[in-house]
Short mmCIF file of C-alpha atoms in Angstrom, two decimals:
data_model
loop_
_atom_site.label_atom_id
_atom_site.label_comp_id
_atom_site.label_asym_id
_atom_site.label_seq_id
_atom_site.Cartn_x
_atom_site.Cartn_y
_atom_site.Cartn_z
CA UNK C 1 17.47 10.60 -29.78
CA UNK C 2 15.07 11.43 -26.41
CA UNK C 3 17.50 10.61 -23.49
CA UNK C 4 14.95 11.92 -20.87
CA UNK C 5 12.32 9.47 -20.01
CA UNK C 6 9.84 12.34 -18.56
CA UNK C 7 8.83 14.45 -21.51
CA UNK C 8 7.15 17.80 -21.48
CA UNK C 9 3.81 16.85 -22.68
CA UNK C 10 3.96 14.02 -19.65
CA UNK C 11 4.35 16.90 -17.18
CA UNK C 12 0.80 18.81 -17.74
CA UNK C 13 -1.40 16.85 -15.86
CA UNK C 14 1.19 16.71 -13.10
CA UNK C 15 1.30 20.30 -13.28
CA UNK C 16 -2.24 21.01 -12.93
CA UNK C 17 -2.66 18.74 -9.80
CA UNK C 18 0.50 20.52 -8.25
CA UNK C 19 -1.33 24.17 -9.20
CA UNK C 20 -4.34 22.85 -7.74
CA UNK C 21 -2.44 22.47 -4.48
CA UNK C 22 -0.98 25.92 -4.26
CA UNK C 23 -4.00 27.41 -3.45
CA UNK C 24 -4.12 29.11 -0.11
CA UNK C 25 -5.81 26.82 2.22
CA UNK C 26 -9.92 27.81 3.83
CA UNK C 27 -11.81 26.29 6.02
CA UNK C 28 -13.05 24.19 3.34
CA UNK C 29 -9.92 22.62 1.83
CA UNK C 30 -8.12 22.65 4.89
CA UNK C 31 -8.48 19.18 5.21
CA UNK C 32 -7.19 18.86 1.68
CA UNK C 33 -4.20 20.81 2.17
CA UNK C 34 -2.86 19.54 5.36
CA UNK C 35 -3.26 15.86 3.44
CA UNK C 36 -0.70 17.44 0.78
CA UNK C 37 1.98 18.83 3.43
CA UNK C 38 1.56 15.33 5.33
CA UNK C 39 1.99 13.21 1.85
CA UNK C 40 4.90 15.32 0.01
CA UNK C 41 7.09 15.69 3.73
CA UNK C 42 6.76 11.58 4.12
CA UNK C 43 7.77 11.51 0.51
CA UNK C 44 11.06 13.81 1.05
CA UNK C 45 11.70 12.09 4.25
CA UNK C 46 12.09 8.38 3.32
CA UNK C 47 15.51 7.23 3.62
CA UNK C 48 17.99 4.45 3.97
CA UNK C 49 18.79 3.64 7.42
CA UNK C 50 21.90 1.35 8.19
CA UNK C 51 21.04 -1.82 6.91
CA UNK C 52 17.76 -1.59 4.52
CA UNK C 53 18.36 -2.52 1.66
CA UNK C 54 17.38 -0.51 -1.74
CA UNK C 55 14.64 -2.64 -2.18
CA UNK C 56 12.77 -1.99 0.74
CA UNK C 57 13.41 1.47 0.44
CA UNK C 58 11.52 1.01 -3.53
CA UNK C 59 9.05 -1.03 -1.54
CA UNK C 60 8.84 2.08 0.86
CA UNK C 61 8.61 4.65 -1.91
CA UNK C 62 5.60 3.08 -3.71
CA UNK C 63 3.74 3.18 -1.05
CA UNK C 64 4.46 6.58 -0.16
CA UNK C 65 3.66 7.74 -3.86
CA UNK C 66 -0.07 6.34 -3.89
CA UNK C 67 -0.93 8.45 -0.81
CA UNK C 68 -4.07 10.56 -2.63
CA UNK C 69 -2.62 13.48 -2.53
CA UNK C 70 0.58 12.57 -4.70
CA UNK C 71 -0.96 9.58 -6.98
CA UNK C 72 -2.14 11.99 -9.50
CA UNK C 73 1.11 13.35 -9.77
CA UNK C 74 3.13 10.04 -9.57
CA UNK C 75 0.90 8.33 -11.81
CA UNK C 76 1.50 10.55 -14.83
CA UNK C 77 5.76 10.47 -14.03
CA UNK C 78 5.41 6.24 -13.99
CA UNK C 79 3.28 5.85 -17.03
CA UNK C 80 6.03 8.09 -18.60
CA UNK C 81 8.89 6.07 -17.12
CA UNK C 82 7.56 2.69 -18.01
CA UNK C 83 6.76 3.71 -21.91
CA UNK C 84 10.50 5.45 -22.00
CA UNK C 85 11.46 1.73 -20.61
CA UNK C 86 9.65 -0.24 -22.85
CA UNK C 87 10.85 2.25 -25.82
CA UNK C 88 14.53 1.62 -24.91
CA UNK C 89 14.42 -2.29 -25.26
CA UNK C 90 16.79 -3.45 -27.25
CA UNK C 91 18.78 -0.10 -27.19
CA UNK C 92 22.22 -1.16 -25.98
CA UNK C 93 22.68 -0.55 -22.29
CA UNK C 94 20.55 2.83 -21.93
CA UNK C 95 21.17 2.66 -18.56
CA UNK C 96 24.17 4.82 -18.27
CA UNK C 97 22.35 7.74 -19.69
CA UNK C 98 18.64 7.54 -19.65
CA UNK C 99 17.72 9.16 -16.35
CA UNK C 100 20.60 11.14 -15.58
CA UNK C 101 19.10 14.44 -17.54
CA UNK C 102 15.52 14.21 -15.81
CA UNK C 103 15.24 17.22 -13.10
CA UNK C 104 17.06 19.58 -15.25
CA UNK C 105 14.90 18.89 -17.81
CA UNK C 106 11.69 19.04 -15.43
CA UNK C 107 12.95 22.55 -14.59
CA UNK C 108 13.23 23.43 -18.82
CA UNK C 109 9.88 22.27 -18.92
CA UNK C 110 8.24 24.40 -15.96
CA UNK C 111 10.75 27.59 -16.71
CA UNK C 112 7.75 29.49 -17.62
CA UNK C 113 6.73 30.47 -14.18
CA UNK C 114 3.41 27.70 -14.31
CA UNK C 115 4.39 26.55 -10.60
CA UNK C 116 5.14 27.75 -7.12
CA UNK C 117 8.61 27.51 -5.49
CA UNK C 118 6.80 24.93 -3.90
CA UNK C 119 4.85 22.89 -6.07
CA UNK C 120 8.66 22.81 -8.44
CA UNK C 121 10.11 21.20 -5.33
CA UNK C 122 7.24 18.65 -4.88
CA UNK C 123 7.25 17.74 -8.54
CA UNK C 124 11.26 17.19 -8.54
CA UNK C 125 10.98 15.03 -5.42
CA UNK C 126 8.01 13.12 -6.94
CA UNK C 127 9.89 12.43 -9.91
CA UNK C 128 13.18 11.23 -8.43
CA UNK C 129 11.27 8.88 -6.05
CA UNK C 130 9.59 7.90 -9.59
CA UNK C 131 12.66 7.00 -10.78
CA UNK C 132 13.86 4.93 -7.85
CA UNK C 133 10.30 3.12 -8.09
CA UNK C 134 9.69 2.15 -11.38
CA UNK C 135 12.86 2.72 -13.30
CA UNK C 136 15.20 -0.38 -14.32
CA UNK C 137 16.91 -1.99 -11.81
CA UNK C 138 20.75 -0.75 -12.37
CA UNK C 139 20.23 2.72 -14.02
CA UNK C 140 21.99 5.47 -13.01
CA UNK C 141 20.27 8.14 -11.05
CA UNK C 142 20.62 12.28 -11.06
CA UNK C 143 21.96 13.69 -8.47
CA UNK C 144 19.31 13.89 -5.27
CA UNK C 145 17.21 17.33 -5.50
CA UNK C 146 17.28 19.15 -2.25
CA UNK C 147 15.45 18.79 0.41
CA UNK C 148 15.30 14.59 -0.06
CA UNK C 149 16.74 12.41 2.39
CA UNK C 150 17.18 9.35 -0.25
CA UNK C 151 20.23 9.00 -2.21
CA UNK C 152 20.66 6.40 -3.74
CA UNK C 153 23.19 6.19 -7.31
CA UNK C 154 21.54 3.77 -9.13
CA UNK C 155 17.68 2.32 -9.31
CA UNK C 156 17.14 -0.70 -6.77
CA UNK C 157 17.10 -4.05 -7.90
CA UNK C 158 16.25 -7.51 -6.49
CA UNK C 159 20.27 -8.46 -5.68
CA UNK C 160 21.56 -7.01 -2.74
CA UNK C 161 25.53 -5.60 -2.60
CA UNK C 162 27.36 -4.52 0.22
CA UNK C 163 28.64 -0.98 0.44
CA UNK C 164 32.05 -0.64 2.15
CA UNK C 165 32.75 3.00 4.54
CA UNK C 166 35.75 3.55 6.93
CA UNK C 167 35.47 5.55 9.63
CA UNK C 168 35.58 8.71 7.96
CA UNK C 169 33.36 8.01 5.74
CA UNK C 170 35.06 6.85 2.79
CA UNK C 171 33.17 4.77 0.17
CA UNK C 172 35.12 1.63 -0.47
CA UNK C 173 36.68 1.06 2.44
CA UNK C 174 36.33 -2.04 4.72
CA UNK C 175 33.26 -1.47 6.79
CA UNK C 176 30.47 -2.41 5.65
CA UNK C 177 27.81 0.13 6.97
CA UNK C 178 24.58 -0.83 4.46
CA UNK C 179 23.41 -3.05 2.31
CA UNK C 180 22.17 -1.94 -1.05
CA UNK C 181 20.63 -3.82 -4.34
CA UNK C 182 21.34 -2.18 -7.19
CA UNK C 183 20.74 -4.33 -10.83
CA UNK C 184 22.83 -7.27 -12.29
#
């Protein structure tokens, strides 16, 4: 049974457009490479600030994943999200499993040395924020790849829940400090 949503053969055209980005930059595609850095270091940079809920931070991370520069790659990680999705219905609660396996498997896929340091780090990020965009409200997420500022447990969803912190920054204690939506 697949558990991974992102399969190898949905990684290749993400792959090329990341190689086509690791090019040193000229005075020609200057322009072109100083779009990527912009678009990938909004992409690592969204986050949750006290308050927003998950949703808006979805809302956020759509929009940040049809800048021109990462669309090509997105695209190819959502159209492989959605079919996994649509695959799974019926399948009883594939939420507990279905995305947890993702970057390790995105770093099987691209062992062979096809990408920069670089262009792996972009492609993990693009995926998790893939994941928080178009995956089902309520399943649970990997563990955030480094250097990401989101982290967030489970996909958003439309019903918002309160999570609790204490002073020392306890989960489940009796302050609420955000508010998040996570699926029914």
């Amino acid at each position: 049974m697949i558990t991974s949503p992102i399969l190898r053969s949905d990684l290749r055209t993400s792959v090329a457009r990341l190689q086509a980005l690791e090019a040193p930059p000229t005075p020609k595609t200057f322009a072109a490479y100083s779009a990527a850095v912009t678009a990938f270091s909004a992409l690592e940079s969204a986050f949750i600030p006290v308050g927003q809920t998950d949703t808006r931070l979805r809302e956020e991370v759509r929009t940040l994943l049809k800048a021109p520069p990462v669309a090509p790659v997105a695209e190819e990680l959502q159209r492989a999200i959605e079919r996994r999705v649509g695959e799974s219905q019926g399948e009883p609660k594939p939420e507990g499993w279905m995305f947890l396996d993702v970057l390790e498997d995105i770093d099987i896929a691209t062992d062979d040395g096809s990408l920069a340091a670089l262009s792996l780090r972009r492609l993990r990020v693009t995926a998790y924020c893939a994941l928080i965009a178009y995956g089902p409200a309520g399943t649970t997420l990997p563990g955030k790849p480094d250097p990401l500022v989101i982290d967030v447990e489970k996909v958003p969803g439309p019903a918002p829940r309160i999570r609790w912190r204490d002073a020392s920054e306890d989960d489940d204690a009796d302050v609420p400090v955000v508010t998040l939506s996570v699926g029914a």
